[in-house]
N, CA, C and O atoms as a GROMACS GRO file, in nm:
protein
  604
    1MET      N    1   0.124   0.843   3.221
    1MET     CA    2   0.245   0.793   3.156
    1MET      C    3   0.209   0.716   3.029
    1MET      O    4   0.271   0.734   2.924
    2LYS      N    5   0.107   0.628   3.041
    2LYS     CA    6   0.066   0.548   2.926
    2LYS      C    7   0.014   0.639   2.814
    2LYS      O    8   0.042   0.615   2.696
    3LYS      N    9  -0.062   0.742   2.851
    3LYS     CA   10  -0.113   0.837   2.751
    3LYS      C   11   0.003   0.908   2.682
    3LYS      O   12   0.001   0.927   2.560
    4LEU      N   13   0.103   0.946   2.758
    4LEU     CA   14   0.217   1.016   2.702
    4LEU      C   15   0.291   0.929   2.601
    4LEU      O   16   0.335   0.978   2.497
    5ILE      N   17   0.304   0.801   2.631
    5ILE     CA   18   0.374   0.710   2.540
    5ILE      C   19   0.294   0.692   2.411
    5ILE      O   20   0.350   0.704   2.302
    6PHE      N   21   0.164   0.662   2.422
    6PHE     CA   22   0.084   0.634   2.302
    6PHE      C   23   0.048   0.759   2.223
    6PHE      O   24   0.026   0.750   2.102
    7ARG      N   25   0.042   0.873   2.287
    7ARG     CA   26   0.003   0.995   2.215
    7ARG      C   27   0.121   1.078   2.167
    7ARG      O   28   0.105   1.160   2.077
    8LEU      N   29   0.238   1.059   2.225
    8LEU     CA   30   0.352   1.143   2.185
    8LEU      C   31   0.478   1.062   2.153
    8LEU      O   32   0.535   1.078   2.046
    9THR      N   33   0.520   0.977   2.244
    9THR     CA   34   0.649   0.908   2.226
    9THR      C   35   0.647   0.812   2.107
    9THR      O   36   0.737   0.818   2.023
   10LEU      N   37   0.547   0.726   2.097
   10LEU     CA   38   0.540   0.632   1.984
   10LEU      C   39   0.525   0.705   1.850
   10LEU      O   40   0.595   0.670   1.755
   11PRO      N   41   0.436   0.805   1.839
   11PRO     CA   42   0.431   0.877   1.711
   11PRO      C   43   0.563   0.944   1.674
   11PRO      O   44   0.605   0.938   1.558
   12LEU      N   45   0.630   1.007   1.770
   12LEU     CA   46   0.759   1.068   1.740
   12LEU      C   47   0.862   0.963   1.699
   12LEU      O   48   0.943   0.987   1.610
   13THR      N   49   0.858   0.847   1.762
   13THR     CA   50   0.948   0.737   1.727
   13THR      C   51   0.927   0.694   1.584
   13THR      O   52   1.022   0.684   1.507
   14LEU      N   53   0.802   0.668   1.547
   14LEU     CA   54   0.772   0.618   1.412
   14LEU      C   55   0.801   0.723   1.306
   14LEU      O   56   0.853   0.691   1.199
   15ILE      N   57   0.768   0.848   1.334
   15ILE     CA   58   0.794   0.955   1.237
   15ILE      C   59   0.945   0.973   1.217
   15ILE      O   60   0.992   0.980   1.104
   16SER      N   61   1.020   0.982   1.326
   16SER     CA   62   1.164   1.004   1.312
   16SER      C   63   1.233   0.882   1.251
   16SER      O   64   1.330   0.897   1.177
   17PHE      N   65   1.184   0.762   1.281
   17PHE     CA   66   1.242   0.641   1.222
   17PHE      C   67   1.223   0.640   1.071
   17PHE      O   68   1.312   0.597   0.997
   18GLY      N   69   1.108   0.687   1.025
   18GLY     CA   70   1.081   0.689   0.882
   18GLY      C   71   1.146   0.804   0.808
   18GLY      O   72   1.168   0.795   0.688
   19ILE      N   73   1.176   0.912   0.878
   19ILE     CA   74   1.225   1.032   0.811
   19ILE      C   75   1.376   1.050   0.822
   19ILE      O   76   1.442   1.079   0.722
   20ILE      N   77   1.432   1.033   0.941
   20ILE     CA   78   1.573   1.063   0.964
   20ILE      C   79   1.650   0.932   0.984
   20ILE      O   80   1.615   0.853   1.072
   21THR      N   81   1.751   0.911   0.905
   21THR     CA   82   1.833   0.792   0.922
   21THR      C   83   1.973   0.818   0.867
   21THR      O   84   2.001   0.924   0.812
   22LYS      N   85   2.058   0.721   0.882
   22LYS     CA   86   2.195   0.728   0.834
   22LYS      C   87   2.205   0.645   0.707
   22LYS      O   88   2.152   0.534   0.701
   23TRP      N   89   2.272   0.698   0.606
   23TRP     CA   90   2.300   0.620   0.487
   23TRP      C   91   2.448   0.587   0.484
   23TRP      O   92   2.532   0.662   0.535
   24SER      N   93   2.478   0.475   0.426
   24SER     CA   94   2.617   0.433   0.411
   24SER      C   95   2.633   0.372   0.272
   24SER      O   96   2.545   0.300   0.225
   25TYR      N   97   2.743   0.402   0.209
   25TYR     CA   98   2.775   0.339   0.081
   25TYR      C   99   2.887   0.241   0.108
   25TYR      O  100   2.989   0.276   0.167
   26GLY      N  101   2.868   0.120   0.063
   26GLY     CA  102   2.970   0.021   0.088
   26GLY      C  103   2.958  -0.100  -0.002
   26GLY      O  104   2.875  -0.106  -0.093
   27ILE      N  105   3.042  -0.194   0.027
   27ILE     CA  106   3.045  -0.318  -0.050
   27ILE      C  107   2.998  -0.430   0.041
   27ILE      O  108   3.052  -0.450   0.150
   28ALA      N  109   2.898  -0.502  -0.004
   28ALA     CA  110   2.858  -0.623   0.066
   28ALA      C  111   2.953  -0.732   0.019
   28ALA      O  112   2.961  -0.763  -0.100
   29ILE      N  113   3.025  -0.791   0.113
   29ILE     CA  114   3.125  -0.892   0.078
   29ILE      C  115   3.054  -1.006   0.004
   29ILE      O  116   2.949  -1.054   0.047
   30ASP      N  117   3.113  -1.050  -0.107
   30ASP     CA  118   3.059  -1.152  -0.196
   30ASP      C  119   2.930  -1.108  -0.264
   30ASP      O  120   2.849  -1.192  -0.304
   31ALA      N  121   2.909  -0.978  -0.277
   31ALA     CA  122   2.791  -0.926  -0.347
   31ALA      C  123   2.833  -0.803  -0.426
   31ALA      O  124   2.934  -0.806  -0.496
   32LYS      N  125   2.758  -0.697  -0.416
   32LYS     CA  126   2.789  -0.577  -0.493
   32LYS      C  127   2.794  -0.454  -0.404
   32LYS      O  128   2.770  -0.462  -0.284
   33ASP      N  129   2.824  -0.342  -0.464
   33ASP     CA  130   2.827  -0.217  -0.389
   33ASP      C  131   2.686  -0.158  -0.388
   33ASP      O  132   2.621  -0.147  -0.492
   34VAL      N  133   2.639  -0.120  -0.270
   34VAL     CA  134   2.504  -0.068  -0.253
   34VAL      C  135   2.501   0.040  -0.146
   34VAL      O  136   2.598   0.059  -0.072
   35PHE      N  137   2.389   0.109  -0.138
   35PHE     CA  138   2.363   0.202  -0.028
   35PHE      C  139   2.289   0.126   0.082
   35PHE      O  140   2.193   0.054   0.056
   36PHE      N  141   2.335   0.145   0.203
   36PHE     CA  142   2.274   0.084   0.320
   36PHE      C  143   2.209   0.194   0.403
   36PHE      O  144   2.253   0.309   0.399
   37TYR      N  145   2.105   0.158   0.478
   37TYR     CA  146   2.034   0.256   0.559
   37TYR      C  147   2.012   0.203   0.699
   37TYR      O  148   1.990   0.083   0.718
   38GLY      N  149   2.018   0.292   0.796
   38GLY     CA  150   1.988   0.256   0.933
   38GLY      C  151   2.081   0.322   1.032
   38GLY      O  152   2.200   0.340   1.006
   39PHE      N  153   2.024   0.358   1.147
   39PHE     CA  154   2.102   0.413   1.257
   39PHE      C  155   2.048   0.355   1.386
   39PHE      O  156   1.927   0.363   1.408
   40PRO      N  157   2.126   0.298   1.470
   40PRO     CA  158   2.271   0.280   1.469
   40PRO      C  159   2.318   0.159   1.390
   40PRO      O  160   2.439   0.145   1.366
   41MET      N  161   2.227   0.071   1.349
   41MET     CA  162   2.267  -0.048   1.274
   41MET      C  163   2.202  -0.046   1.136
   41MET      O  164   2.097   0.014   1.117
   42ILE      N  165   2.265  -0.112   1.039
   42ILE     CA  166   2.210  -0.120   0.904
   42ILE      C  167   2.091  -0.215   0.907
   42ILE      O  168   2.104  -0.332   0.944
   43TYR      N  169   1.973  -0.164   0.867
   43TYR     CA  170   1.854  -0.249   0.866
   43TYR      C  171   1.793  -0.263   0.727
   43TYR      O  172   1.697  -0.339   0.709
   44LYS      N  173   1.846  -0.191   0.628
   44LYS     CA  174   1.787  -0.195   0.494
   44LYS      C  175   1.894  -0.173   0.390
   44LYS      O  176   1.986  -0.093   0.408
   45CYS      N  177   1.881  -0.246   0.280
   45CYS     CA  178   1.966  -0.223   0.164
   45CYS      C  179   1.894  -0.270   0.039
   45CYS      O  180   1.789  -0.334   0.046
   46GLU      N  181   1.953  -0.239  -0.073
   46GLU     CA  182   1.899  -0.281  -0.202
   46GLU      C  183   1.899  -0.433  -0.210
   46GLU      O  184   1.990  -0.498  -0.159
   47GLY      N  185   1.798  -0.489  -0.272
   47GLY     CA  186   1.790  -0.634  -0.287
   47GLY      C  187   1.891  -0.686  -0.387
   47GLY      O  188   1.914  -0.623  -0.491
   48PHE      N  189   1.951  -0.798  -0.358
   48PHE     CA  190   2.048  -0.858  -0.449
   48PHE      C  191   1.979  -0.952  -0.548
   48PHE      O  192   2.037  -0.986  -0.651
   49HIS      N  193   1.857  -0.992  -0.519
   49HIS     CA  194   1.789  -1.095  -0.597
   49HIS      C  195   1.715  -1.040  -0.718
   49HIS      O  196   1.699  -1.111  -0.817
   50THR      N  197   1.670  -0.914  -0.713
   50THR     CA  198   1.600  -0.854  -0.826
   50THR      C  199   1.605  -0.702  -0.815
   50THR      O  200   1.624  -0.648  -0.706
   51SER      N  201   1.588  -0.635  -0.927
   51SER     CA  202   1.594  -0.488  -0.924
   51SER      C  203   1.469  -0.431  -0.859
   51SER      O  204   1.365  -0.496  -0.854
   52LEU      N  205   1.480  -0.310  -0.810
   52LEU     CA  206   1.373  -0.235  -0.742
   52LEU      C  207   1.326  -0.298  -0.611
   52LEU      O  208   1.225  -0.255  -0.555
   53SER      N  209   1.396  -0.397  -0.564
   53SER     CA  210   1.356  -0.458  -0.437
   53SER      C  211   1.451  -0.414  -0.326
   53SER      O  212   1.559  -0.360  -0.352
   54ASN      N  213   1.410  -0.436  -0.204
   54ASN     CA  214   1.492  -0.406  -0.087
   54ASN      C  215   1.502  -0.529   0.001
   54ASN      O  216   1.422  -0.621  -0.008
   55GLN      N  217   1.603  -0.528   0.085
   55GLN     CA  218   1.618  -0.630   0.188
   55GLN      C  219   1.606  -0.561   0.323
   55GLN      O  220   1.669  -0.457   0.345
   56TYR      N  221   1.527  -0.616   0.413
   56TYR     CA  222   1.510  -0.562   0.547
   56TYR      C  223   1.560  -0.666   0.647
   56TYR      O  224   1.530  -0.784   0.635
   57PHE      N  225   1.636  -0.620   0.744
   57PHE     CA  226   1.692  -0.708   0.846
   57PHE      C  227   1.621  -0.679   0.977
   57PHE      O  228   1.642  -0.574   1.038
   58LEU      N  229   1.536  -0.771   1.021
   58LEU     CA  230   1.441  -0.745   1.129
   58LEU      C  231   1.506  -0.728   1.266
   58LEU      O  232   1.459  -0.646   1.345
   59THR      N  233   1.610  -0.802   1.297
   59THR     CA  234   1.678  -0.786   1.426
   59THR      C  235   1.737  -0.646   1.439
   59THR      O  236   1.719  -0.579   1.540
   60GLU      N  237   1.807  -0.603   1.335
   60GLU     CA  238   1.868  -0.471   1.335
   60GLU      C  239   1.761  -0.361   1.337
   60GLU      O  240   1.779  -0.258   1.402
   61MET      N  241   1.650  -0.383   1.264
   61MET     CA  242   1.542  -0.286   1.262
   61MET      C  243   1.479  -0.271   1.401
   61MET      O  244   1.445  -0.160   1.443
   62THR      N  245   1.463  -0.381   1.471
   62THR     CA  246   1.407  -0.378   1.606
   62THR      C  247   1.499  -0.301   1.701
   62THR      O  248   1.452  -0.221   1.782
   63ILE      N  249   1.628  -0.326   1.693
   63ILE     CA  250   1.724  -0.254   1.777
   63ILE      C  251   1.721  -0.105   1.746
   63ILE      O  252   1.726  -0.023   1.838
   64ASN      N  253   1.713  -0.069   1.618
   64ASN     CA  254   1.705   0.072   1.580
   64ASN      C  255   1.577   0.136   1.633
   64ASN      O  256   1.582   0.247   1.686
   65LEU      N  257   1.463   0.067   1.620
   65LEU     CA  258   1.337   0.120   1.672
   65LEU      C  259   1.344   0.141   1.823
   65LEU      O  260   1.296   0.242   1.874
   66LEU      N  261   1.403   0.047   1.894
   66LEU     CA  262   1.417   0.062   2.039
   66LEU      C  263   1.507   0.180   2.074
   66LEU      O  264   1.482   0.250   2.172
   67THR      N  265   1.611   0.201   1.995
   67THR     CA  266   1.700   0.316   2.018
   67THR      C  267   1.625   0.447   2.000
   67THR      O  268   1.635   0.537   2.084
   68TYR      N  269   1.550   0.458   1.892
   68TYR     CA  270   1.470   0.579   1.867
   68TYR      C  271   1.367   0.597   1.979
   68TYR      O  272   1.346   0.708   2.028
   69PHE      N  273   1.302   0.486   2.020
   69PHE     CA  274   1.199   0.494   2.125
   69PHE      C  275   1.259   0.543   2.257
   69PHE      O  276   1.202   0.630   2.321
   70VAL      N  277   1.372   0.487   2.297
   70VAL     CA  278   1.435   0.529   2.423
   70VAL      C  279   1.475   0.676   2.416
   70VAL      O  280   1.457   0.749   2.514
   71PHE      N  281   1.528   0.721   2.303
   71PHE     CA  282   1.563   0.862   2.288
   71PHE      C  283   1.440   0.951   2.307
   71PHE      O  284   1.444   1.045   2.386
   72TRP      N  285   1.331   0.921   2.235
   72TRP     CA  286   1.211   1.005   2.245
   72TRP      C  287   1.143   0.992   2.381
   72TRP      O  288   1.081   1.087   2.428
   73LEU      N  289   1.153   0.876   2.444
   73LEU     CA  290   1.097   0.860   2.578
   73LEU      C  291   1.169   0.951   2.677
   73LEU      O  292   1.106   1.017   2.759
   74ILE      N  293   1.301   0.954   2.670
   74ILE     CA  294   1.379   1.041   2.759
   74ILE      C  295   1.344   1.188   2.733
   74ILE      O  296   1.325   1.264   2.827
   75VAL      N  297   1.336   1.226   2.605
   75VAL     CA  298   1.303   1.365   2.570
   75VAL      C  299   1.165   1.402   2.622
   75VAL      O  300   1.148   1.507   2.684
   76THR      N  301   1.065   1.317   2.600
   76THR     CA  302   0.929   1.349   2.644
   76THR      C  303   0.917   1.350   2.796
   76THR      O  304   0.843   1.431   2.851
   77LEU      N  305   0.988   1.261   2.865
   77LEU     CA  306   0.983   1.262   3.011
   77LEU      C  307   1.046   1.388   3.069
   77LEU      O  308   0.995   1.446   3.164
   78VAL      N  309   1.158   1.430   3.012
   78VAL     CA  310   1.224   1.553   3.058
   78VAL      C  311   1.133   1.673   3.032
   78VAL      O  312   1.114   1.757   3.120
   79LEU      N  313   1.077   1.682   2.910
   79LEU     CA  314   0.987   1.793   2.879
   79LEU      C  315   0.861   1.791   2.964
   79LEU      O  316   0.811   1.896   3.003
   80ASN      N  317   0.810   1.672   2.994
   80ASN     CA  318   0.690   1.660   3.076
   80ASN      C  319   0.717   1.705   3.220
   80ASN      O  320   0.626   1.752   3.287
   81ARG      N  321   0.838   1.690   3.267
   81ARG     CA  322   0.874   1.739   3.401
   81ARG      C  323   0.881   1.892   3.405
   81ARG      O  324   0.846   1.954   3.505
   82ILE      N  325   0.926   1.952   3.292
   82ILE     CA  326   0.936   2.098   3.286
   82ILE      C  327   0.797   2.160   3.276
   82ILE      O  328   0.763   2.249   3.354
   83TRP      N  329   0.717   2.114   3.180
   83TRP     CA  330   0.577   2.157   3.172
   83TRP      C  331   0.492   2.041   3.123
   83TRP      O  332   0.540   1.954   3.049
   84LYS      N  333   0.370   2.039   3.164
   84LYS     CA  334   0.278   1.928   3.139
   84LYS      C  335   0.244   1.921   2.990
   84LYS      O  336   0.196   2.019   2.932
   85ILE      N  337   0.267   1.805   2.930
   85ILE     CA  338   0.236   1.784   2.789
   85ILE      C  339   0.098   1.720   2.780
   85ILE      O  340   0.070   1.620   2.847
   86ASN      N  341   0.010   1.779   2.697
   86ASN     CA  342  -0.123   1.724   2.679
   86ASN      C  343  -0.155   1.721   2.530
   86ASN      O  344  -0.178   1.825   2.468
   87ILE      N  345  -0.156   1.602   2.472
   87ILE     CA  346  -0.190   1.583   2.332
   87ILE      C  347  -0.337   1.541   2.326
   87ILE      O  348  -0.375   1.441   2.386
   88PRO      N  349  -0.420   1.616   2.253
   88PRO     CA  350  -0.562   1.580   2.244
   88PRO      C  351  -0.582   1.442   2.180
   88PRO      O  352  -0.505   1.400   2.093
   89LYS      N  353  -0.686   1.374   2.224
   89LYS     CA  354  -0.717   1.240   2.176
   89LYS      C  355  -0.743   1.241   2.025
   89LYS      O  356  -0.706   1.146   1.955
   90ARG      N  357  -0.806   1.346   1.974
   90ARG     CA  358  -0.838   1.355   1.831
   90ARG      C  359  -0.711   1.357   1.746
   90ARG      O  360  -0.704   1.290   1.643
   91ILE      N  361  -0.611   1.432   1.789
   91ILE     CA  362  -0.484   1.439   1.714
   91ILE      C  363  -0.415   1.302   1.715
   91ILE      O  364  -0.359   1.260   1.614
   92ALA      N  365  -0.419   1.235   1.830
   92ALA     CA  366  -0.358   1.101   1.838
   92ALA      C  367  -0.430   1.004   1.745
   92ALA      O  368  -0.365   0.923   1.680
   93LYS      N  369  -0.562   1.010   1.739
   93LYS     CA  370  -0.638   0.920   1.649
   93LYS      C  371  -0.606   0.949   1.504
   93LYS      O  372  -0.589   0.857   1.424
   94ILE      N  373  -0.597   1.077   1.468
   94ILE     CA  374  -0.563   1.113   1.330
   94ILE      C  375  -0.426   1.058   1.293
   94ILE      O  376  -0.408   1.006   1.183
   95PHE      N  377  -0.329   1.068   1.385
   95PHE     CA  378  -0.196   1.014   1.358
   95PHE      C  379  -0.204   0.863   1.334
   95PHE      O  380  -0.150   0.814   1.235
   96TRP      N  381  -0.270   0.789   1.423
   96TRP     CA  382  -0.273   0.644   1.413
   96TRP      C  383  -0.348   0.597   1.289
   96TRP      O  384  -0.311   0.497   1.228
   97ILE      N  385  -0.454   0.668   1.249
   97ILE     CA  386  -0.525   0.633   1.125
   97ILE      C  387  -0.434   0.658   1.005
   97ILE      O  388  -0.424   0.573   0.916
   98GLY      N  389  -0.368   0.773   1.002
   98GLY     CA  390  -0.274   0.803   0.894
   98GLY      C  391  -0.160   0.704   0.888
   98GLY      O  392  -0.121   0.658   0.780
   99PHE      N  393  -0.106   0.670   1.005
   99PHE     CA  394   0.003   0.572   1.009
   99PHE      C  395  -0.045   0.436   0.958
   99PHE      O  396   0.028   0.370   0.884
  100GLY      N  397  -0.164   0.395   0.995
  100GLY     CA  398  -0.218   0.267   0.949
  100GLY      C  399  -0.232   0.263   0.798
  100GLY      O  400  -0.198   0.163   0.734
  101ILE      N  401  -0.283   0.372   0.739
  101ILE     CA  402  -0.299   0.378   0.594
  101ILE      C  403  -0.162   0.371   0.526
  101ILE      O  404  -0.144   0.295   0.431
  102LEU      N  405  -0.066   0.449   0.574
  102LEU     CA  406   0.068   0.446   0.515
  102LEU      C  407   0.135   0.309   0.532
  102LEU      O  408   0.202   0.261   0.441
  103PHE      N  409   0.117   0.247   0.649
  103PHE     CA  410   0.177   0.118   0.674
  103PHE      C  411   0.122   0.011   0.580
  103PHE      O  412   0.198  -0.067   0.522
  104PHE      N  413  -0.010   0.007   0.563
  104PHE     CA  414  -0.068  -0.093   0.474
  104PHE      C  415  -0.033  -0.065   0.328
  104PHE      O  416  -0.021  -0.159   0.249
  105GLY      N  417  -0.017   0.062   0.292
  105GLY     CA  418   0.032   0.095   0.158
  105GLY      C  419   0.174   0.044   0.137
  105GLY      O  420   0.207  -0.008   0.031
  106PHE      N  421   0.258   0.060   0.240
  106PHE     CA  422   0.395   0.009   0.233
  106PHE      C  423   0.396  -0.143   0.220
  106PHE      O  424   0.473  -0.198   0.142
  107VAL      N  425   0.311  -0.212   0.295
  107VAL     CA  426   0.304  -0.358   0.288
  107VAL      C  427   0.262  -0.402   0.148
  107VAL      O  428   0.318  -0.498   0.094
  108TYR      N  429   0.165  -0.334   0.090
  108TYR     CA  430   0.121  -0.368  -0.046
  108TYR      C  431   0.234  -0.350  -0.146
  108TYR      O  432   0.260  -0.439  -0.227
  109LEU      N  433   0.302  -0.233  -0.143
  109LEU     CA  434   0.413  -0.209  -0.235
  109LEU      C  435   0.528  -0.306  -0.212
  109LEU      O  436   0.591  -0.351  -0.307
  110SER      N  437   0.554  -0.338  -0.087
  110SER     CA  438   0.662  -0.430  -0.054
  110SER      C  439   0.634  -0.568  -0.114
  110SER      O  440   0.726  -0.634  -0.162
  111ASN      N  441   0.511  -0.610  -0.111
  111ASN     CA  442   0.473  -0.738  -0.170
  111ASN      C  443   0.487  -0.734  -0.322
  111ASN      O  444   0.532  -0.831  -0.383
  112ASP      N  445   0.448  -0.623  -0.382
  112ASP     CA  446   0.457  -0.609  -0.528
  112ASP      C  447   0.601  -0.606  -0.577
  112ASP      O  448   0.630  -0.658  -0.685
  113LEU      N  449   0.691  -0.546  -0.500
  113LEU     CA  450   0.830  -0.530  -0.545
  113LEU      C  451   0.919  -0.647  -0.504
  113LEU      O  452   1.040  -0.643  -0.530
  114ASP      N  453   0.864  -0.748  -0.443
  114ASP     CA  454   0.938  -0.868  -0.404
  114ASP      C  455   1.050  -0.837  -0.303
  114ASP      O  456   1.162  -0.885  -0.318
  115ASP      N  457   1.016  -0.758  -0.202
  115ASP     CA  458   1.112  -0.728  -0.095
  115ASP      C  459   1.136  -0.852  -0.010
  115ASP      O  460   1.049  -0.939   0.000
  116ARG      N  461   1.254  -0.859   0.050
  116ARG     CA  462   1.290  -0.972   0.136
  116ARG      C  463   1.302  -0.925   0.280
  116ARG      O  464   1.357  -0.818   0.307
  117TYR      N  465   1.250  -1.005   0.372
  117TYR     CA  466   1.260  -0.977   0.514
  117TYR      C  467   1.340  -1.090   0.577
  117TYR      O  468   1.295  -1.204   0.582
  118LEU      N  469   1.458  -1.057   0.625
  118LEU     CA  470   1.547  -1.155   0.684
  118LEU      C  471   1.558  -1.129   0.833
  118LEU      O  472   1.550  -1.014   0.877
  119ILE      N  473   1.577  -1.233   0.911
  119ILE     CA  474   1.589  -1.218   1.056
  119ILE      C  475   1.714  -1.138   1.091
  119ILE      O  476   1.710  -1.050   1.177
  120LYS      N  477   1.824  -1.167   1.024
  120LYS     CA  478   1.951  -1.100   1.054
  120LYS      C  479   2.031  -1.087   0.925
  120LYS      O  480   2.021  -1.170   0.835
  121ARG      N  481   2.110  -0.981   0.918
  121ARG     CA  482   2.199  -0.963   0.803
  121ARG      C  483   2.310  -1.066   0.812
  121ARG      O  484   2.380  -1.075   0.914
  122GLU      N  485   2.326  -1.144   0.706
  122GLU     CA  486   2.423  -1.254   0.710
  122GLU      C  487   2.543  -1.232   0.620
  122GLU      O  488   2.609  -1.327   0.579
  123PHE      N  489   2.571  -1.108   0.589
  123PHE     CA  490   2.689  -1.080   0.508
  123PHE      C  491   2.764  -0.963   0.572
  123PHE      O  492   2.705  -0.877   0.637
  124GLU      N  493   2.894  -0.961   0.551
  124GLU     CA  494   2.978  -0.855   0.603
  124GLU      C  495   2.974  -0.736   0.507
  124GLU      O  496   2.949  -0.751   0.388
  125VAL      N  497   2.999  -0.619   0.563
  125VAL     CA  498   2.992  -0.496   0.486
  125VAL      C  499   3.120  -0.416   0.508
  125VAL      O  500   3.168  -0.404   0.620
  126GLU      N  501   3.174  -0.361   0.400
  126GLU     CA  502   3.286  -0.268   0.409
  126GLU      C  503   3.233  -0.130   0.368
  126GLU      O  504   3.199  -0.109   0.252
  127ILE      N  505   3.225  -0.039   0.463
  127ILE     CA  506   3.168   0.094   0.441
  127ILE      C  507   3.274   0.187   0.381
  127ILE      O  508   3.387   0.194   0.430
  128ILE      N  509   3.236   0.258   0.276
  128ILE     CA  510   3.326   0.353   0.210
  128ILE      C  511   3.294   0.496   0.252
  128ILE      O  512   3.385   0.574   0.279
  129ASP      N  513   3.165   0.530   0.257
  129ASP     CA  514   3.124   0.666   0.293
  129ASP      C  515   2.989   0.658   0.364
  129ASP      O  516   2.916   0.561   0.347
  130SER      N  517   2.957   0.760   0.443
  130SER     CA  518   2.828   0.762   0.511
  130SER      C  519   2.788   0.905   0.544
  130SER      O  520   2.868   0.997   0.535
  131GLY      N  521   2.663   0.921   0.580
  131GLY     CA  522   2.610   1.050   0.617
  131GLY      C  523   2.468   1.034   0.666
  131GLY      O  524   2.416   0.922   0.672
  132PHE      N  525   2.404   1.144   0.703
  132PHE     CA  526   2.266   1.138   0.749
  132PHE      C  527   2.174   1.191   0.641
  132PHE      O  528   2.212   1.279   0.563
  133THR      N  529   2.052   1.139   0.636
  133THR     CA  530   1.957   1.178   0.534
  133THR      C  531   1.820   1.204   0.596
  133THR      O  532   1.782   1.142   0.695
  134ILE      N  533   1.749   1.297   0.536
  134ILE     CA  534   1.612   1.326   0.574
  134ILE      C  535   1.526   1.292   0.452
  134ILE      O  536   1.553   1.341   0.342
  135PHE      N  537   1.424   1.212   0.471
  135PHE     CA  538   1.336   1.164   0.364
  135PHE      C  539   1.412   1.084   0.259
  135PHE      O  540   1.366   1.075   0.145
  136GLY      N  541   1.524   1.027   0.292
  136GLY     CA  542   1.601   0.945   0.198
  136GLY      C  543   1.665   1.024   0.086
  136GLY      O  544   1.703   0.966  -0.016
  137ILE      N  545   1.678   1.155   0.102
  137ILE     CA  546   1.736   1.239  -0.001
  137ILE      C  547   1.886   1.257   0.026
  137ILE      O  548   1.926   1.319   0.125
  138HIS      N  549   1.966   1.202  -0.062
  138HIS     CA  550   2.111   1.216  -0.054
  138HIS      C  551   2.170   1.185  -0.191
  138HIS      O  552   2.102   1.131  -0.278
  139SER      N  553   2.293   1.219  -0.210
  139SER     CA  554   2.360   1.194  -0.337
  139SER      C  555   2.377   1.044  -0.359
  139SER      O  556   2.428   0.973  -0.272
  140THR      N  557   2.335   0.997  -0.475
  140THR     CA  558   2.353   0.856  -0.508
  140THR      C  559   2.449   0.841  -0.626
  140THR      O  560   2.435   0.749  -0.707
  141ASP      N  561   2.544   0.930  -0.636
  141ASP     CA  562   2.642   0.929  -0.744
  141ASP      C  563   2.745   0.819  -0.718
  141ASP      O  564   2.841   0.837  -0.644
  142ARG      N  565   2.722   0.707  -0.781
  142ARG     CA  566   2.811   0.592  -0.761
  142ARG      C  567   2.944   0.609  -0.833
  142ARG      O  568   3.043   0.548  -0.794
  143GLU      N  569   2.948   0.690  -0.937
  143GLU     CA  570   3.073   0.712  -1.010
  143GLU      C  571   3.179   0.773  -0.920
  143GLU      O  572   3.298   0.743  -0.934
  144LYS      N  573   3.137   0.857  -0.828
  144LYS     CA  574   3.229   0.918  -0.732
  144LYS      C  575   3.301   0.810  -0.651
  144LYS      O  576   3.420   0.822  -0.622
  145TYR      N  577   3.228   0.705  -0.616
  145TYR     CA  578   3.285   0.598  -0.534
  145TYR      C  579   3.355   0.492  -0.617
  145TYR      O  580   3.444   0.423  -0.567
  146GLN      N  581   3.318   0.478  -0.743
  146GLN     CA  582   3.381   0.378  -0.827
  146GLN      C  583   3.531   0.404  -0.843
  146GLN      O  584   3.610   0.310  -0.846
  147THR      N  585   3.569   0.532  -0.853
  147THR     CA  586   3.710   0.564  -0.865
  147THR      C  587   3.785   0.528  -0.736
  147THR      O  588   3.901   0.486  -0.741
  148GLU      N  589   3.717   0.545  -0.620
  148GLU     CA  590   3.781   0.509  -0.492
  148GLU      C  591   3.794   0.358  -0.480
  148GLU      O  592   3.890   0.309  -0.420
  149LEU      N  593   3.699   0.283  -0.535
  149LEU     CA  594   3.705   0.138  -0.526
  149LEU      C  595   3.818   0.079  -0.611
  149LEU      O  596   3.875  -0.025  -0.576
  150LYS      N  597   3.850   0.145  -0.721
  150LYS     CA  598   3.953   0.094  -0.811
  150LYS      C  599   4.094   0.117  -0.757
  150LYS      O  600   4.189   0.052  -0.801
  151LYS      N  601   4.108   0.210  -0.662
  151LYS     CA  602   4.241   0.242  -0.610
  151LYS      C  603   4.296   0.135  -0.523
  151LYS      O  604   4.407   0.147  -0.472
   0.00000   0.00000   0.00000
């Protein structure tokens, strides 16, 4: 069971958390209109304090990670009951080394761009539109929403 979690469930959790998420366009009350990211809860948005920065909300991010983990744990347990899953140790090591390199690269860039890490999101949000994204690729045409905001 422990091997299954560390060799399959955790990697699937981290990969899907980084690749597939929900985007929402909305207005942060007493701030500006921005794109928000996260499923089931918003855990990331554009920084209000400086350009090119992001804000991360750690409580919401933890809840999202647990949601992804529980989903993949259920999937892997069901599949493991149908047929035995065996991930070689070498493939698991390659994943964890790659993940470590990417994670430390993210930490370095995050420090350079002056990202903020907050325990909890402390502002209300009014969502205008939303959808799902893979690799963060989605339409960022704000003009489309500006006309809706003026109505």
